[in-house]
Amino acid sequence: MRKRLRKKLSTALSWEELNQIYNSFDIIGDIAIIKMPNANPVNAETVANHIMAVHRNVKTVFAQNSPILGDFRVRALRLLAGEDKTSTKYRESGCMFAVDVEKCYFSPRLSHERLRVAGMVKAGETVVNMFAGVGCFSIIIAKTVGQTKVFSIDVNPTAVKYMEDNVRINRVYGKVIPLLGDSKEIINAQLQGKVDRVLMPLPEKALEYLPYAVSALKKRGGWIHYYDFQHATRNENPAEKTKLKVAEKLDSLGIGYIFAFSRVVRSTGPNWYQTALDIQVIS
Ligand SMILES: C[S@@+](CC[C@H](N)C(=O)[O-])C[C@H]1O[C@@H](n2cnc3c(N)ncnc32)[C@H](O)[C@@H]1O
């Protein structure tokens, strides 16, 4: 599929444009989103039409017109081709997710990470997802792990509405509990000392919210899945830089911990990376 698209695009675009665009679009259900800040409008529409011709299931193509912004982590979109609609349904790891790609955060590029974390959760665990979006991490955990309960917090009312729909669609009633609000307030009010595992999939706030993640864990300790954006030159290791930052914070809190695993999830720009850290907190 990708090869066919590349061939088609090579007739319309310069080599430079082709390389830029080829790696910078996502397909979410029947919606494609292209990041092409420097392309001229004619090229953008050509690319959109080619995507629709090759990916027959795609009904709508948007250009992403802004970076991911604000507390809700959303982006501005401009219609390039097809139906003017922003909600769709997306399949991942045996689950189905309804999502509005303009009003909620969503990235198919985290699919491996979602499955990796779900694979670590043991039956009977209680989990809190502090930045749950439309519920992807939480629902994949609930679907793959027996007798688990995942408190799934998000501050965006639209994301929580979609999360509630996704709980119904995937029949994980009672296993995923959608909660609307600021995760630090919800943890302080209801979840202190209650959970075995905390997910923190919001790099921009993870360090600030780390003390609340620790306070949600049971007295005997547990796991924190921490995400970061990290700048690193060729000679630097982005995951090691994240470890240094997190170690400083945990040391200042007097917490015992082990960095059990770390990885680079993806590159997010020149010399910028998203990193993941699995932290085992020891009582
Ligand atoms: C990067 S997205 C999470 C994506 C999600 N885990 C997934 O796999 O699709 C971060 C989410 O955190 C939410 N958010 C931002 N600040 C928050 C806060 N203080 N408390 C709870 N949720 C928050 C945003 O609305 C957004 O949906």
CSV table of C-alpha atoms and ligand atoms in Angstrom, one decimal:
chain,number,residue,atom,x,y,z
A,1,MET,CA,0.0,0.0,0.0
A,2,ARG,CA,2.7,2.4,1.1
A,3,LYS,CA,4.8,1.6,-2.0
A,4,ARG,CA,1.9,2.3,-4.3
A,5,LEU,CA,1.3,5.6,-2.7
A,6,ARG,CA,4.9,6.5,-2.9
A,7,LYS,CA,4.9,5.7,-6.6
A,8,LYS,CA,1.8,7.8,-7.2
A,9,LEU,CA,3.2,10.8,-5.2
A,10,SER,CA,6.5,10.7,-7.0
A,11,THR,CA,4.8,11.9,-10.2
A,12,ALA,CA,3.4,15.0,-8.4
A,13,LEU,CA,6.0,16.0,-5.8
A,14,SER,CA,9.7,16.8,-5.6
A,15,TRP,CA,11.9,14.2,-3.9
A,16,GLU,CA,12.2,16.5,-0.8
A,17,GLU,CA,8.5,17.0,-0.5
A,18,LEU,CA,7.8,13.3,-1.1
A,19,ASN,CA,10.1,12.3,1.8
A,20,GLN,CA,8.7,14.9,4.1
A,21,ILE,CA,5.1,13.9,3.5
A,22,TYR,CA,5.6,10.1,3.1
A,23,ASN,CA,6.6,9.8,6.8
A,24,SER,CA,4.2,12.3,8.2
A,25,PHE,CA,0.7,11.1,7.8
A,26,ASP,CA,-1.5,8.9,10.1
A,27,ILE,CA,-4.6,7.0,9.2
A,28,ILE,CA,-7.1,6.9,12.1
A,29,GLY,CA,-10.1,4.8,11.0
A,30,ASP,CA,-11.4,6.4,7.8
A,31,ILE,CA,-9.6,9.7,8.4
A,32,ALA,CA,-6.1,10.6,7.3
A,33,ILE,CA,-4.1,13.4,8.8
A,34,ILE,CA,-1.1,14.9,7.1
A,35,LYS,CA,1.5,17.1,8.7
A,36,MET,CA,2.8,19.3,5.9
A,37,PRO,CA,3.6,22.7,7.3
A,38,ASN,CA,5.6,23.9,4.3
A,39,ALA,CA,3.6,22.4,1.4
A,40,ASN,CA,1.7,24.6,-0.9
A,41,PRO,CA,-2.1,24.2,-1.1
A,42,VAL,CA,-2.1,22.6,-4.5
A,43,ASN,CA,0.4,19.9,-3.5
A,44,ALA,CA,-1.5,19.3,-0.2
A,45,GLU,CA,-4.7,18.6,-2.2
A,46,THR,CA,-2.9,16.4,-4.7
A,47,VAL,CA,-1.4,14.3,-1.8
A,48,ALA,CA,-4.9,14.1,-0.2
A,49,ASN,CA,-6.5,12.8,-3.4
A,50,HIS,CA,-3.7,10.3,-3.9
A,51,ILE,CA,-4.1,9.0,-0.3
A,52,MET,CA,-7.8,8.5,-1.0
A,53,ALA,CA,-7.1,6.7,-4.3
A,54,VAL,CA,-4.7,4.3,-2.7
A,55,HIS,CA,-6.3,3.8,0.7
A,56,ARG,CA,-9.9,3.1,-0.4
A,57,ASN,CA,-11.2,3.1,3.2
A,58,VAL,CA,-10.1,6.7,3.8
A,59,LYS,CA,-13.1,9.0,3.4
A,60,THR,CA,-11.6,12.3,4.8
A,61,VAL,CA,-8.1,13.9,4.6
A,62,PHE,CA,-7.1,16.7,6.9
A,63,ALA,CA,-3.9,18.8,7.0
A,64,GLN,CA,-2.7,19.3,10.6
A,65,ASN,CA,-2.5,23.1,10.8
A,66,SER,CA,-1.0,23.5,14.3
A,67,PRO,CA,1.2,21.6,16.7
A,68,ILE,CA,-0.6,19.6,19.4
A,69,LEU,CA,-1.6,22.3,21.9
A,70,GLY,CA,-3.1,23.2,25.2
A,71,ASP,CA,-4.2,21.2,28.2
A,72,PHE,CA,-6.4,18.9,26.0
A,73,ARG,CA,-3.5,18.2,23.6
A,74,VAL,CA,-5.5,18.9,20.5
A,75,ARG,CA,-4.6,20.2,17.0
A,76,ALA,CA,-6.2,22.4,14.4
A,77,LEU,CA,-7.2,20.6,11.2
A,78,ARG,CA,-7.9,21.9,7.7
A,79,LEU,CA,-10.1,19.8,5.3
A,80,LEU,CA,-8.2,18.8,2.1
A,81,ALA,CA,-10.4,16.2,0.6
A,82,GLY,CA,-13.5,14.1,1.2
A,83,GLU,CA,-16.3,14.4,3.8
A,84,ASP,CA,-16.1,17.2,6.4
A,85,LYS,CA,-16.2,15.1,9.6
A,86,THR,CA,-13.8,14.7,12.5
A,87,SER,CA,-15.2,11.6,14.3
A,88,THR,CA,-14.3,8.1,13.3
A,89,LYS,CA,-13.8,4.5,14.7
A,90,TYR,CA,-10.3,3.0,14.9
A,91,ARG,CA,-9.3,-0.6,15.5
A,92,GLU,CA,-6.3,-1.5,17.6
A,93,SER,CA,-5.2,-4.7,19.4
A,94,GLY,CA,-8.7,-6.3,19.1
A,95,CYS,CA,-10.4,-3.2,20.5
A,96,MET,CA,-12.5,-0.5,18.7
A,97,PHE,CA,-12.1,3.2,19.6
A,98,ALA,CA,-14.5,6.0,18.7
A,99,VAL,CA,-12.6,9.3,18.6
A,100,ASP,CA,-13.0,12.8,17.5
A,101,VAL,CA,-9.6,13.6,16.0
A,102,GLU,CA,-10.1,17.4,16.3
A,103,LYS,CA,-11.5,17.6,19.9
A,104,CYS,CA,-9.5,14.8,21.5
A,105,TYR,CA,-5.9,13.7,21.5
A,106,PHE,CA,-5.2,10.5,19.6
A,107,SER,CA,-2.1,8.9,18.1
A,108,PRO,CA,-1.9,5.5,16.4
A,109,ARG,CA,1.8,5.7,16.9
A,110,LEU,CA,1.5,4.6,20.5
A,111,SER,CA,-0.1,1.3,19.6
A,112,HIS,CA,3.0,-0.8,20.5
A,113,GLU,CA,3.5,1.0,23.7
A,114,ARG,CA,-0.1,0.5,24.7
A,115,LEU,CA,0.2,-3.3,24.1
A,116,ARG,CA,3.6,-3.4,25.9
A,117,VAL,CA,2.2,-1.9,29.1
A,118,ALA,CA,-1.0,-4.0,29.0
A,119,GLY,CA,1.3,-7.0,28.8
A,120,MET,CA,2.8,-6.1,32.2
A,121,VAL,CA,-0.4,-5.8,34.1
A,122,LYS,CA,-1.3,-8.8,36.2
A,123,ALA,CA,-4.8,-10.1,36.9
A,124,GLY,CA,-6.4,-8.5,40.0
A,125,GLU,CA,-4.4,-5.3,39.8
A,126,THR,CA,-6.0,-1.8,40.3
A,127,VAL,CA,-4.6,0.8,37.9
A,128,VAL,CA,-4.9,4.5,37.5
A,129,ASN,CA,-4.4,6.1,34.1
A,130,MET,CA,-3.8,9.8,34.9
A,131,PHE,CA,-4.1,11.1,31.3
A,132,ALA,CA,-6.4,8.6,29.7
A,133,GLY,CA,-7.7,10.5,26.6
A,134,VAL,CA,-10.5,8.4,24.9
A,135,GLY,CA,-9.3,5.4,27.0
A,136,CYS,CA,-7.0,3.4,24.7
A,137,PHE,CA,-4.4,2.2,27.2
A,138,SER,CA,-7.2,1.6,29.8
A,139,ILE,CA,-9.4,-0.4,27.5
A,140,ILE,CA,-6.6,-2.5,26.0
A,141,ILE,CA,-5.6,-3.4,29.6
A,142,ALA,CA,-9.2,-4.2,30.6
A,143,LYS,CA,-9.7,-6.4,27.5
A,144,THR,CA,-6.4,-8.4,27.9
A,145,VAL,CA,-6.2,-8.7,31.7
A,146,GLY,CA,-8.7,-10.5,34.0
A,147,GLN,CA,-10.3,-8.9,37.0
A,148,THR,CA,-8.6,-5.6,36.6
A,149,LYS,CA,-10.0,-2.1,37.5
A,150,VAL,CA,-8.6,0.9,35.6
A,151,PHE,CA,-9.5,4.4,36.9
A,152,SER,CA,-9.2,6.5,33.8
A,153,ILE,CA,-9.0,10.2,34.3
A,154,ASP,CA,-9.1,13.0,31.7
A,155,VAL,CA,-9.7,16.7,32.0
A,156,ASN,CA,-11.2,17.0,28.5
A,157,PRO,CA,-15.0,16.5,28.7
A,158,THR,CA,-15.2,15.4,25.1
A,159,ALA,CA,-12.4,12.8,25.6
A,160,VAL,CA,-14.3,11.4,28.6
A,161,LYS,CA,-17.6,11.2,26.6
A,162,TYR,CA,-15.8,9.2,24.0
A,163,MET,CA,-14.1,7.1,26.7
A,164,GLU,CA,-17.6,6.3,28.0
A,165,ASP,CA,-18.7,5.3,24.5
A,166,ASN,CA,-15.6,3.1,24.2
A,167,VAL,CA,-16.3,1.4,27.5
A,168,ARG,CA,-19.7,0.4,26.0
A,169,ILE,CA,-18.3,-0.5,22.5
A,170,ASN,CA,-15.7,-2.8,24.1
A,171,ARG,CA,-17.9,-4.1,26.9
A,172,VAL,CA,-15.5,-3.3,29.7
A,173,TYR,CA,-18.2,-2.0,32.1
A,174,GLY,CA,-16.9,-1.9,35.7
A,175,LYS,CA,-13.3,-2.6,34.6
A,176,VAL,CA,-12.6,0.9,33.1
A,177,ILE,CA,-14.0,3.7,35.3
A,178,PRO,CA,-14.0,7.0,33.3
A,179,LEU,CA,-13.5,10.1,35.6
A,180,LEU,CA,-13.6,13.7,34.4
A,181,GLY,CA,-11.2,16.1,36.1
A,182,ASP,CA,-7.6,17.0,37.0
A,183,SER,CA,-5.8,13.8,37.9
A,184,LYS,CA,-4.0,15.3,40.8
A,185,GLU,CA,-7.3,16.4,42.4
A,186,ILE,CA,-9.0,13.1,41.8
A,187,ILE,CA,-6.1,11.2,43.2
A,188,ASN,CA,-6.0,13.4,46.3
A,189,ALA,CA,-9.7,13.1,46.8
A,190,GLN,CA,-10.3,9.4,46.0
A,191,LEU,CA,-7.3,7.3,45.1
A,192,GLN,CA,-4.5,7.8,47.6
A,193,GLY,CA,-2.8,4.5,48.5
A,194,LYS,CA,-5.3,2.5,46.4
A,195,VAL,CA,-3.5,1.3,43.2
A,196,ASP,CA,-0.8,-1.1,42.1
A,197,ARG,CA,0.1,0.7,38.9
A,198,VAL,CA,0.0,4.2,37.5
A,199,LEU,CA,0.1,5.3,33.8
A,200,MET,CA,1.4,8.8,33.0
A,201,PRO,CA,1.0,9.2,29.2
A,202,LEU,CA,1.4,13.0,29.2
A,203,PRO,CA,5.1,13.9,28.9
A,204,GLU,CA,4.4,17.7,29.4
A,205,LYS,CA,3.0,17.2,32.9
A,206,ALA,CA,4.6,13.9,34.0
A,207,LEU,CA,7.3,15.4,36.2
A,208,GLU,CA,5.0,17.8,37.9
A,209,TYR,CA,2.4,15.1,38.6
A,210,LEU,CA,4.9,12.4,39.7
A,211,PRO,CA,4.4,13.0,43.5
A,212,TYR,CA,0.6,12.4,42.9
A,213,ALA,CA,1.4,9.2,41.0
A,214,VAL,CA,3.5,8.0,43.9
A,215,SER,CA,0.7,8.9,46.4
A,216,ALA,CA,-1.8,6.8,44.5
A,217,LEU,CA,0.3,3.6,44.9
A,218,LYS,CA,-0.5,1.1,47.7
A,219,LYS,CA,1.8,1.2,50.8
A,220,ARG,CA,3.7,-1.8,49.5
A,221,GLY,CA,4.7,0.1,46.3
A,222,GLY,CA,4.0,-0.7,42.7
A,223,TRP,CA,4.7,0.5,39.2
A,224,ILE,CA,4.7,3.8,37.4
A,225,HIS,CA,4.8,4.0,33.6
A,226,TYR,CA,6.4,7.4,32.9
A,227,TYR,CA,6.6,9.2,29.6
A,228,ASP,CA,8.9,12.1,28.6
A,229,PHE,CA,9.9,14.2,25.6
A,230,GLN,CA,13.7,14.5,25.6
A,231,HIS,CA,16.2,16.4,23.5
A,232,ALA,CA,19.3,14.4,22.7
A,233,THR,CA,22.3,14.9,20.5
A,234,ARG,CA,23.9,12.0,18.6
A,235,ASN,CA,26.2,11.2,21.5
A,236,GLU,CA,23.4,11.3,24.1
A,237,ASN,CA,20.9,8.6,25.1
A,238,PRO,CA,17.4,10.1,25.5
A,239,ALA,CA,16.2,7.5,27.9
A,240,GLU,CA,19.2,7.9,30.1
A,241,LYS,CA,18.5,11.7,30.2
A,242,THR,CA,14.9,11.0,31.3
A,243,LYS,CA,16.2,8.7,34.1
A,244,LEU,CA,18.5,11.4,35.4
A,245,LYS,CA,15.6,13.9,35.6
A,246,VAL,CA,13.2,11.4,37.2
A,247,ALA,CA,15.8,10.2,39.7
A,248,GLU,CA,16.4,13.7,40.9
A,249,LYS,CA,12.7,14.2,41.6
A,250,LEU,CA,12.2,10.8,43.3
A,251,ASP,CA,15.3,11.3,45.4
A,252,SER,CA,13.9,14.7,46.5
A,253,LEU,CA,10.7,12.9,47.6
A,254,GLY,CA,12.7,10.2,49.5
A,255,ILE,CA,11.2,7.4,47.5
A,256,GLY,CA,12.8,4.0,46.9
A,257,TYR,CA,12.7,2.9,43.3
A,258,ILE,CA,14.3,0.8,40.5
A,259,PHE,CA,14.3,1.8,36.9
A,260,ALA,CA,13.3,-1.6,35.5
A,261,PHE,CA,13.1,-0.7,31.8
A,262,SER,CA,13.4,2.3,29.5
A,263,ARG,CA,13.0,2.8,25.8
A,264,VAL,CA,12.7,5.4,23.1
A,265,VAL,CA,9.1,5.2,21.9
A,266,ARG,CA,9.5,7.3,18.8
A,267,SER,CA,11.3,10.3,17.3
A,268,THR,CA,9.2,13.5,17.6
A,269,GLY,CA,11.4,15.9,15.6
A,270,PRO,CA,15.1,16.6,14.9
A,271,ASN,CA,17.0,15.4,18.0
A,272,TRP,CA,13.7,15.1,20.0
A,273,TYR,CA,12.4,11.8,21.3
A,274,GLN,CA,9.5,10.4,23.3
A,275,THR,CA,10.9,8.1,26.0
A,276,ALA,CA,9.2,5.6,28.3
A,277,LEU,CA,10.4,4.5,31.7
A,278,ASP,CA,9.0,1.7,33.8
A,279,ILE,CA,9.6,2.6,37.5
A,280,GLN,CA,9.2,0.1,40.3
A,281,VAL,CA,8.5,2.0,43.5
A,282,ILE,CA,9.6,0.1,46.6
A,283,SER,CA,7.9,0.7,49.9
B,1,LIG,C1,-1.2,12.6,25.3
B,1,LIG,S1,-2.9,12.5,25.7
B,1,LIG,C2,-3.1,10.8,26.3
B,1,LIG,C3,-3.3,9.9,25.3
B,1,LIG,C4,-3.9,8.5,25.7
B,1,LIG,N1,-3.3,8.0,26.9
B,1,LIG,C5,-3.9,7.6,24.5
B,1,LIG,O1,-3.2,6.6,24.5
B,1,LIG,O2,-4.5,8.0,23.5
B,1,LIG,C6,-2.9,13.4,27.2
B,1,LIG,C7,-4.3,13.6,27.8
B,1,LIG,O3,-4.2,14.1,29.1
B,1,LIG,C8,-5.3,15.0,29.3
B,1,LIG,N2,-4.9,15.9,30.4
B,1,LIG,C9,-4.2,17.0,30.3
B,1,LIG,N3,-4.0,17.5,31.6
B,1,LIG,C10,-4.7,16.7,32.4
B,1,LIG,C11,-4.9,16.7,33.8
B,1,LIG,N4,-4.3,17.6,34.6
B,1,LIG,N5,-5.6,15.7,34.4
B,1,LIG,C12,-6.1,14.7,33.6
B,1,LIG,N6,-6.0,14.7,32.3
B,1,LIG,C13,-5.3,15.7,31.7
B,1,LIG,C14,-5.6,15.6,28.0
B,1,LIG,O4,-6.9,16.1,27.9
B,1,LIG,C15,-5.3,14.5,27.0
B,1,LIG,O5,-6.4,13.8,26.6
